[in-house]
Amino acid sequence: MSHSEYPYFRGRRLRAGENIRKMVAEHALSVNDFIAPLFVMEGKNQKAEIPSMPGYYRFTLDLLLKEVEEISKLGIPSVLLFAKVPDDKKDNEGTEALNPDGLMQRSVRAIKKEFPELVVMTDVALDPYSSYGHDGIVKSGQIINDESAELLARMAVSHAEAGADFVAPSDMMDGRVIIIRQFLEDARFHNTGIMAYSAKYASSYYGPFRDALDSAPGFGDKKTYQMDPANIKEAIKEAISDESEGADIIMVKPGLPYLDVVRAVKESVNVPVSVYNVSGEYAMIKAAAEKGWLNEEHAMMEALIAFKRAGADLIATYFAKDAARLL
Ligand code: PBG
């Protein structure tokens, strides 16, 4: 070789065409990875677009069932339900959260009846039901832990009774996974799973979601229970702790700003890891695309493959339907 100093390695050989690129791709997205979040509201025959989440809707239960049909026809295996609770049903005791005929419980029953194979997950936290907009019970300006955890465990049982396959505690109270597991076992819901939001950060990226459910905290913020964005060791500790308390799936949330946390948690636990590509991440791509500042489809697929590269097994995303159509 006359140019022995010139590189023998040429990375471009494996990038030369579509087929070779596909052959050497290290990660792939599958529709099986997706969990589609859904917002349900009271009423009939209505859907309301969430202003800060263009193209995403709250549905009344009748229309939600049509949405679920579309989702399951696309091959998406799972939905994660959130209920919008009318103001006059909010209090500090989570009364409506435990109502066997509450919107969440009715929705779960209706979905499981029509789509028995679909994996139905429910959000377990008090904020949509709380007159204070907090995830637990408030006393003297504090979000109290142990009473909240027990209430959430009763809420989880109520969702299991309605037919939920997984309950997803998103509240960040200490010890709630073990108490939920105990309550589920005592009620003989041995097969109801727990997807724990183990590393959930106090994030500004939840803003559009709080618009969707009208669930912004009425006072203060959530920093005494949700994690400090500066921390990662703490996330690993939370994840290991939730795994030992019986969590079947461990979640990291938000997604894109926390890919390092997804990786670290993936390497620390031996259960599947999910990531929540949250409302603010959706809103950023949508807003930039509306302005013509970036290509929505490309930005979406790039974000989703980044979650796989970081080690996520499952992705809760408002892009589930759009991405499933492209796959
Ligand atoms: C409620 C809950 C929140 C999200 C999921 N469950 C909001 C919050 O903690 O304030 C956020 C989801 C999203 O932003 O897409 N505990």
Coordinates of C-alpha atoms and ligand atoms in Angstrom, one line a residue:
M1 CA 0.0 0.0 0.0
S2 CA 1.4 3.3 -1.0
H3 CA -0.8 5.2 1.4
S4 CA -0.4 2.9 4.5
E5 CA -1.1 5.9 6.8
Y6 CA -4.6 6.2 5.2
P7 CA -7.4 4.5 7.2
Y8 CA -8.3 0.9 6.4
F9 CA -11.3 1.4 8.4
R10 CA -13.9 3.4 6.5
G11 CA -17.1 3.7 8.4
R12 CA -18.9 4.8 5.3
R13 CA -18.7 1.3 3.8
L14 CA -21.5 0.3 6.1
R15 CA -23.5 3.4 5.4
A16 CA -23.3 3.2 1.6
G17 CA -26.9 2.1 1.0
E18 CA -30.3 1.6 2.6
N19 CA -29.9 -2.2 2.7
I20 CA -26.5 -2.3 4.3
R21 CA -27.6 0.3 6.8
K22 CA -30.6 -1.8 7.8
M23 CA -28.4 -4.9 8.1
V24 CA -26.0 -3.4 10.5
A25 CA -28.5 -1.3 12.6
E26 CA -27.8 -2.1 16.2
H27 CA -31.3 -1.3 17.5
A28 CA -34.8 -1.5 16.1
L29 CA -38.2 -0.2 17.1
S30 CA -41.1 -2.5 17.2
V31 CA -44.8 -1.7 17.6
N32 CA -44.5 -4.2 20.6
D33 CA -42.5 -1.6 22.4
F34 CA -45.3 1.0 22.6
I35 CA -47.7 1.9 25.4
A36 CA -50.2 4.5 24.3
P37 CA -51.4 6.9 26.9
L38 CA -55.0 7.8 26.8
F39 CA -57.1 10.6 28.4
V40 CA -60.7 9.9 29.2
M41 CA -63.3 12.5 30.2
E42 CA -67.0 12.4 31.3
G43 CA -69.7 12.9 28.8
K44 CA -70.9 11.4 25.5
N45 CA -69.8 11.6 21.9
Q46 CA -67.1 14.2 22.5
K47 CA -63.4 14.7 21.9
A48 CA -61.4 17.7 22.9
E49 CA -58.0 18.5 21.5
I50 CA -55.5 19.4 24.2
P51 CA -54.2 22.9 23.2
S52 CA -50.6 22.2 24.3
M53 CA -50.6 18.8 22.7
P54 CA -51.7 19.3 19.0
G55 CA -53.3 16.2 17.5
Y56 CA -53.9 14.6 20.9
Y57 CA -57.3 14.4 22.5
R58 CA -59.3 13.7 25.5
F59 CA -62.2 11.4 24.7
T60 CA -65.5 10.5 26.3
L61 CA -65.7 6.8 27.0
D62 CA -67.8 6.0 23.9
L63 CA -65.3 7.6 21.6
L64 CA -62.4 6.3 23.6
L65 CA -63.4 2.8 22.6
K66 CA -63.1 3.7 18.9
E67 CA -59.7 5.2 19.6
V68 CA -58.7 2.0 21.4
E69 CA -59.9 0.0 18.4
E70 CA -57.6 2.0 16.1
I71 CA -54.7 1.5 18.5
S72 CA -55.2 -2.2 18.8
K73 CA -55.7 -2.6 15.0
L74 CA -52.2 -0.9 14.6
G75 CA -50.8 -3.7 16.7
I76 CA -50.0 -1.6 19.7
P77 CA -50.2 -4.0 22.7
S78 CA -50.9 -1.7 25.6
V79 CA -52.7 1.5 26.7
L80 CA -52.1 3.6 29.8
L81 CA -55.2 5.3 31.1
F82 CA -55.6 8.7 32.8
A83 CA -59.0 10.1 33.8
K84 CA -60.0 13.7 33.9
V85 CA -62.0 14.3 37.0
P86 CA -64.6 17.1 37.2
D87 CA -63.8 19.8 39.8
D88 CA -66.8 19.0 42.0
K89 CA -65.5 15.5 42.5
K90 CA -62.1 16.5 43.7
D91 CA -61.2 16.4 47.4
N92 CA -58.3 15.7 49.7
E93 CA -59.3 12.1 50.5
G94 CA -59.3 10.6 47.0
T95 CA -62.9 9.7 47.3
E96 CA -63.5 9.6 43.6
A97 CA -60.3 7.7 43.0
L98 CA -61.8 4.8 45.0
N99 CA -65.3 5.0 43.4
P100 CA -66.0 1.6 41.8
D101 CA -68.1 3.4 39.3
G102 CA -65.6 6.2 38.7
L103 CA -64.6 7.1 35.2
M104 CA -61.3 5.2 35.4
Q105 CA -63.0 2.0 36.7
R106 CA -65.8 2.3 34.1
S107 CA -63.2 2.8 31.3
V108 CA -61.1 -0.1 32.3
R109 CA -64.2 -2.4 32.4
A110 CA -65.4 -1.2 29.0
I111 CA -62.0 -1.5 27.3
K112 CA -61.3 -5.0 28.8
K113 CA -64.8 -6.2 27.7
E114 CA -64.3 -5.2 24.1
F115 CA -60.5 -5.8 23.9
P116 CA -59.7 -8.6 26.3
E117 CA -56.2 -9.1 24.9
L118 CA -55.1 -5.5 25.2
V119 CA -52.8 -4.8 28.2
V120 CA -54.6 -2.1 30.1
M121 CA -52.5 -0.1 32.5
T122 CA -53.9 2.6 34.9
D123 CA -52.2 5.6 36.4
V124 CA -52.2 5.4 40.2
A125 CA -51.7 8.9 41.8
L126 CA -54.0 11.3 43.5
D127 CA -53.3 14.5 41.5
P128 CA -56.3 14.3 39.0
Y129 CA -58.6 13.6 42.0
S130 CA -57.0 16.1 44.4
S131 CA -58.4 19.5 45.2
Y132 CA -54.8 20.5 45.8
G133 CA -53.5 18.9 42.6
H134 CA -50.9 16.9 44.5
D135 CA -50.2 13.2 44.1
G136 CA -50.8 12.4 47.8
I137 CA -52.9 13.6 50.7
V138 CA -52.1 17.1 52.0
K139 CA -51.9 17.9 55.7
S140 CA -50.6 21.3 57.0
G141 CA -49.2 22.1 53.7
Q142 CA -47.2 18.8 53.5
I143 CA -47.8 15.8 51.2
I144 CA -47.9 13.1 53.8
N145 CA -46.4 9.8 52.8
D146 CA -47.8 6.7 54.6
E147 CA -51.5 7.6 54.5
S148 CA -51.1 8.5 50.9
A149 CA -49.4 5.2 50.1
E150 CA -52.2 3.2 51.7
L151 CA -54.8 5.2 49.8
L152 CA -53.0 4.6 46.6
A153 CA -52.9 0.8 47.4
R154 CA -56.7 0.9 47.8
M155 CA -56.9 2.8 44.5
A156 CA -54.8 0.1 42.8
V157 CA -57.1 -2.7 44.1
S158 CA -60.1 -0.8 42.8
H159 CA -58.4 -0.7 39.3
A160 CA -57.6 -4.4 39.6
E161 CA -61.2 -5.1 40.4
A162 CA -62.2 -3.2 37.3
G163 CA -59.9 -5.5 35.3
A164 CA -56.6 -3.5 35.0
D165 CA -53.7 -5.7 33.9
F166 CA -51.1 -3.4 35.4
V167 CA -51.3 -0.5 37.8
A168 CA -48.8 2.2 37.3
P169 CA -48.0 4.3 40.5
S170 CA -46.7 7.6 39.4
D171 CA -46.9 9.3 42.8
M172 CA -43.3 8.8 44.1
M173 CA -44.5 8.2 47.7
D174 CA -42.0 6.0 49.6
G175 CA -42.9 2.4 50.1
R176 CA -45.9 2.5 47.8
V177 CA -44.9 -0.4 45.6
I178 CA -44.7 -2.9 48.5
I179 CA -47.9 -1.8 50.0
I180 CA -49.7 -1.9 46.6
R181 CA -48.3 -5.5 46.1
Q182 CA -49.5 -6.5 49.6
F183 CA -53.0 -5.1 49.0
L184 CA -53.2 -6.8 45.6
E185 CA -52.1 -10.1 47.0
D186 CA -54.6 -9.8 50.0
A187 CA -57.3 -9.1 47.5
R188 CA -56.1 -12.2 45.4
F189 CA -55.1 -10.1 42.4
H190 CA -51.9 -12.2 42.1
N191 CA -51.6 -11.5 38.4
T192 CA -52.1 -7.8 38.4
G193 CA -48.7 -6.3 37.6
I194 CA -47.1 -3.1 38.8
M195 CA -45.3 -0.8 36.5
A196 CA -43.6 1.6 39.0
Y197 CA -42.6 5.1 38.0
S198 CA -39.4 4.6 40.0
A199 CA -37.2 7.4 38.8
K200 CA -39.7 10.2 38.2
Y201 CA -38.2 13.7 38.1
A202 CA -39.8 17.0 39.2
S203 CA -39.9 18.1 35.6
S204 CA -41.2 21.1 33.7
Y205 CA -41.9 18.7 30.8
Y206 CA -45.2 17.6 32.4
G207 CA -46.8 21.0 31.7
P208 CA -49.0 20.0 28.7
F209 CA -50.2 16.8 30.6
R210 CA -51.4 19.0 33.5
D211 CA -53.4 21.0 31.0
A212 CA -54.9 17.8 29.7
L213 CA -56.1 16.8 33.1
D214 CA -56.4 20.2 34.7
S215 CA -54.2 18.8 37.4
A216 CA -51.5 21.4 38.1
P217 CA -50.5 21.6 41.8
G218 CA -52.6 24.3 43.5
F219 CA -49.8 25.3 45.8
G220 CA -46.0 24.7 45.7
D221 CA -44.4 22.2 43.5
K222 CA -43.7 18.4 43.5
K223 CA -40.1 18.6 44.6
T224 CA -40.6 17.0 48.0
Y225 CA -41.6 13.7 46.3
Q226 CA -40.4 13.8 42.6
M227 CA -36.7 13.6 42.0
D228 CA -34.1 16.4 41.6
P229 CA -33.0 16.5 37.9
A230 CA -29.4 16.8 39.2
N231 CA -29.4 13.2 40.5
I232 CA -28.7 9.8 39.0
K233 CA -27.4 7.6 41.8
E234 CA -30.6 8.3 43.6
A235 CA -32.5 7.0 40.5
I236 CA -30.6 3.7 40.7
K237 CA -31.4 3.4 44.4
E238 CA -35.1 4.1 43.7
A239 CA -35.2 1.5 40.9
I240 CA -33.4 -1.2 42.9
S241 CA -35.7 -0.5 45.9
D242 CA -38.9 -0.7 43.7
E243 CA -37.7 -3.9 42.1
S244 CA -37.1 -5.5 45.6
E245 CA -40.6 -4.3 46.6
G246 CA -42.1 -6.2 43.8
A247 CA -42.3 -3.9 40.8
D248 CA -42.7 -5.9 37.5
I249 CA -41.6 -3.1 35.3
I250 CA -39.5 -0.1 36.2
M251 CA -40.1 3.3 34.6
V252 CA -37.9 6.3 34.0
K253 CA -39.6 9.6 33.4
P254 CA -39.3 12.0 31.5
G255 CA -37.4 10.4 28.6
L256 CA -35.2 12.4 26.3
P257 CA -33.5 14.6 28.9
Y258 CA -32.9 11.5 31.0
L259 CA -31.4 8.9 28.6
D260 CA -28.4 8.5 30.8
V261 CA -30.8 7.5 33.6
V262 CA -32.5 5.0 31.4
R263 CA -29.1 3.4 30.7
A264 CA -28.0 3.3 34.3
V265 CA -31.3 1.9 35.5
K266 CA -31.3 -0.7 32.7
E267 CA -27.9 -1.9 33.9
S268 CA -29.0 -2.0 37.6
V269 CA -32.3 -4.0 37.5
N270 CA -33.4 -7.3 36.1
V271 CA -36.9 -6.4 35.2
P272 CA -38.0 -4.7 31.9
V273 CA -37.4 -0.9 31.9
S274 CA -39.9 1.5 30.4
V275 CA -39.4 5.1 29.6
Y276 CA -42.1 7.8 29.4
N277 CA -41.7 10.1 26.4
V278 CA -43.7 12.8 28.2
S279 CA -46.2 15.5 27.1
G280 CA -43.6 18.3 26.9
E281 CA -41.3 16.2 24.7
Y282 CA -44.3 15.6 22.4
A283 CA -45.2 19.3 22.5
M284 CA -41.7 20.4 21.6
I285 CA -41.5 18.3 18.4
K286 CA -45.1 19.3 17.4
A287 CA -44.4 23.0 18.0
A288 CA -41.2 23.0 16.0
A289 CA -42.8 21.0 13.2
E290 CA -45.8 23.4 13.1
K291 CA -43.3 26.2 12.6
G292 CA -41.6 24.3 9.8
W293 CA -38.4 24.2 11.9
L294 CA -38.0 20.5 11.9
N295 CA -39.4 17.4 10.2
E296 CA -41.9 15.9 12.6
E297 CA -41.7 12.3 11.4
H298 CA -37.9 12.2 11.4
A299 CA -37.6 13.9 14.8
M300 CA -40.2 11.5 16.2
M301 CA -38.5 8.4 14.9
E302 CA -35.1 9.6 16.0
A303 CA -36.3 10.3 19.5
L304 CA -37.9 6.8 19.7
I305 CA -34.8 4.9 18.5
A306 CA -32.8 6.9 21.0
F307 CA -34.9 5.3 23.8
K308 CA -34.0 1.8 22.5
R309 CA -30.4 2.7 22.2
A310 CA -30.4 4.0 25.8
G311 CA -31.8 0.5 26.9
A312 CA -35.5 1.0 27.2
D313 CA -37.6 -2.1 26.6
L314 CA -40.9 -0.2 26.5
I315 CA -41.8 3.3 25.5
A316 CA -44.9 5.2 26.7
T317 CA -45.4 7.8 24.0
Y318 CA -48.1 10.1 22.5
F319 CA -46.5 9.2 19.2
A320 CA -47.4 5.5 19.4
K321 CA -50.0 5.6 16.7
D322 CA -48.0 7.8 14.3
A323 CA -44.9 5.6 14.8
A324 CA -46.8 2.4 14.5
R325 CA -48.1 3.5 11.1
L326 CA -44.6 4.1 9.9
L327 CA -43.2 0.7 11.1
Ligands
PBG1 C1 -49.5 12.1 37.6 C2 -48.7 12.0 36.3 C3 -48.1 13.1 35.6 C4 -47.6 12.5 34.4 C5 -48.0 11.1 34.5 N1 -48.7 10.9 35.7 C6 -47.9 14.5 35.9 C7 -47.2 14.9 37.2 O1 -46.6 14.2 37.9 O2 -47.4 16.1 37.5 C8 -46.9 13.2 33.3 C9 -47.1 12.7 32.0 C10 -46.7 13.6 30.9 O3 -46.3 14.7 31.1 O4 -46.9 13.1 29.7 N2 -48.8 11.8 38.8

